[in-house]
Amino acid sequence: MKLAITAGIGSDHVDLDATISHGITVVEETYSNSISVAEHAVMQVLALVRNYLPSHQWVVNGGWNIADSVERAYDIEGMNVGVIAASRIGRAVLRRLAPFDVHLHDTDKNRLSPKSRANLG
């Protein structure tokens, strides 16, 4: 083996000392899963707000009363949603959440440009 290619950002899951000692080069394909990660983050937000997992378990356990299933489910519209680090993935999350009419927030050492902030509302 001469080369190890890893998808994503960072190589902390690779034993770099071992690869160096064996003359193996480690590279990363940083853009390979950014959109997947952003979409997964949006899915997690929706699953939490809509109380998906407890509602699913309610049905699996034989329940079907919709009032019981949605007791703690909310609309995301009008909520405040933020990301920490509005870089490539954070910006993709914000773009995907914007159509839900939420109040978007971000924090990062490199703030979004005024144009980007205006585009996201």
Short mmCIF file of C-alpha atoms in Angstrom, two decimals:
data_model
loop_
_atom_site.label_atom_id
_atom_site.label_comp_id
_atom_site.label_asym_id
_atom_site.label_seq_id
_atom_site.Cartn_x
_atom_site.Cartn_y
_atom_site.Cartn_z
CA MET A 1 0.00 0.00 0.00
CA LYS A 2 1.34 3.41 -0.94
CA LEU A 3 -1.72 5.66 -0.57
CA ALA A 4 -4.74 5.86 1.75
CA ILE A 5 -7.60 8.14 0.72
CA THR A 6 -10.18 9.15 3.29
CA ALA A 7 -13.46 10.98 2.72
CA GLY A 8 -14.31 13.96 4.85
CA ILE A 9 -12.45 16.53 6.84
CA GLY A 10 -9.64 15.48 9.13
CA SER A 11 -7.61 12.34 9.46
CA ASP A 12 -7.92 11.77 13.21
CA HIS A 13 -9.40 8.33 12.48
CA VAL A 14 -6.14 7.23 10.80
CA ASP A 15 -3.04 6.13 12.70
CA LEU A 16 -0.75 8.68 11.07
CA ASP A 17 2.35 7.50 12.94
CA ALA A 18 1.85 4.00 11.55
CA THR A 19 1.25 5.22 8.00
CA ILE A 20 4.32 7.46 8.12
CA SER A 21 6.50 4.65 9.45
CA HIS A 22 5.33 2.43 6.56
CA GLY A 23 5.77 5.11 3.89
CA ILE A 24 2.06 5.40 3.21
CA THR A 25 0.68 8.78 2.13
CA VAL A 26 -2.69 9.77 3.62
CA VAL A 27 -4.87 12.21 1.69
CA GLU A 28 -8.41 13.40 2.20
CA GLU A 29 -11.18 14.24 -0.22
CA THR A 30 -12.62 17.14 1.75
CA TYR A 31 -15.61 18.01 -0.44
CA SER A 32 -16.81 14.44 -0.85
CA ASN A 33 -19.54 14.39 1.79
CA SER A 34 -20.24 18.01 2.75
CA ILE A 35 -23.75 18.00 1.27
CA SER A 36 -24.56 14.66 2.89
CA VAL A 37 -23.50 16.02 6.27
CA ALA A 38 -25.55 19.21 5.79
CA GLU A 39 -28.64 17.24 4.78
CA HIS A 40 -28.16 14.91 7.75
CA ALA A 41 -27.97 17.90 10.10
CA VAL A 42 -31.25 19.29 8.70
CA MET A 43 -32.82 15.84 9.05
CA GLN A 44 -31.75 15.74 12.70
CA VAL A 45 -33.26 19.16 13.36
CA LEU A 46 -36.56 18.10 11.82
CA ALA A 47 -36.58 14.74 13.62
CA LEU A 48 -36.04 16.46 16.96
CA VAL A 49 -38.57 19.24 16.47
CA ARG A 50 -41.22 16.91 15.05
CA ASN A 51 -40.58 14.37 17.86
CA TYR A 52 -40.12 11.66 15.24
CA LEU A 53 -38.38 8.91 17.23
CA PRO A 54 -40.75 8.89 20.23
CA SER A 55 -43.74 9.04 17.86
CA HIS A 56 -42.37 6.15 15.83
CA GLN A 57 -41.82 4.12 19.00
CA TRP A 58 -45.39 4.89 20.10
CA VAL A 59 -46.72 3.34 16.89
CA VAL A 60 -44.32 0.36 17.09
CA ASN A 61 -45.63 -0.30 20.61
CA GLY A 62 -49.20 -0.44 19.29
CA GLY A 63 -50.32 3.13 19.85
CA TRP A 64 -52.16 5.04 17.18
CA ASN A 65 -53.74 8.02 18.91
CA ILE A 66 -52.32 10.90 16.90
CA ALA A 67 -52.65 13.27 19.87
CA ASP A 68 -50.32 11.04 21.88
CA SER A 69 -47.82 10.88 19.03
CA VAL A 70 -47.62 14.62 18.40
CA GLU A 71 -47.92 15.81 21.98
CA ARG A 72 -44.38 17.23 21.87
CA ALA A 73 -44.08 17.86 18.11
CA TYR A 74 -43.74 21.41 16.86
CA ASP A 75 -43.58 23.32 13.60
CA ILE A 76 -40.11 24.58 12.81
CA GLU A 77 -41.50 27.75 11.18
CA GLY A 78 -40.60 30.82 13.19
CA MET A 79 -38.02 29.05 15.36
CA ASN A 80 -34.50 30.29 15.88
CA VAL A 81 -31.98 27.90 14.37
CA GLY A 82 -28.25 28.39 14.39
CA VAL A 83 -25.03 26.77 13.34
CA ILE A 84 -21.62 26.93 14.93
CA ALA A 85 -19.06 27.53 12.22
CA ALA A 86 -20.69 28.81 9.05
CA SER A 87 -18.11 27.40 6.70
CA ARG A 88 -18.88 25.04 3.82
CA ILE A 89 -21.15 22.64 5.75
CA GLY A 90 -22.66 25.31 8.00
CA ARG A 91 -23.61 27.47 5.02
CA ALA A 92 -25.16 24.45 3.31
CA VAL A 93 -27.25 23.78 6.43
CA LEU A 94 -28.40 27.41 6.54
CA ARG A 95 -29.35 27.36 2.83
CA ARG A 96 -31.42 24.22 3.36
CA LEU A 97 -33.18 25.59 6.43
CA ALA A 98 -34.02 29.01 4.93
CA PRO A 99 -37.17 27.81 3.08
CA PHE A 100 -38.66 26.71 6.41
CA ASP A 101 -39.09 30.39 7.39
CA VAL A 102 -36.89 30.09 10.46
CA HIS A 103 -34.73 32.78 12.01
CA LEU A 104 -31.19 31.79 11.05
CA HIS A 105 -28.13 32.44 13.20
CA ASP A 106 -24.48 31.61 12.83
CA THR A 107 -21.25 32.08 14.65
CA ASP A 108 -17.78 31.70 13.24
CA LYS A 109 -14.45 33.47 13.48
CA ASN A 110 -14.94 34.32 9.79
CA ARG A 111 -18.42 35.86 9.66
CA LEU A 112 -20.62 35.45 6.62
CA SER A 113 -20.44 38.30 4.16
CA PRO A 114 -23.26 40.84 4.21
CA LYS A 115 -24.34 39.51 0.78
CA SER A 116 -24.50 35.91 2.08
CA ARG A 117 -26.42 37.03 5.16
CA ALA A 118 -28.91 38.94 2.98
CA ASN A 119 -29.34 35.95 0.64
CA LEU A 120 -30.17 33.72 3.62
CA GLY A 121 -32.53 36.27 5.12
#
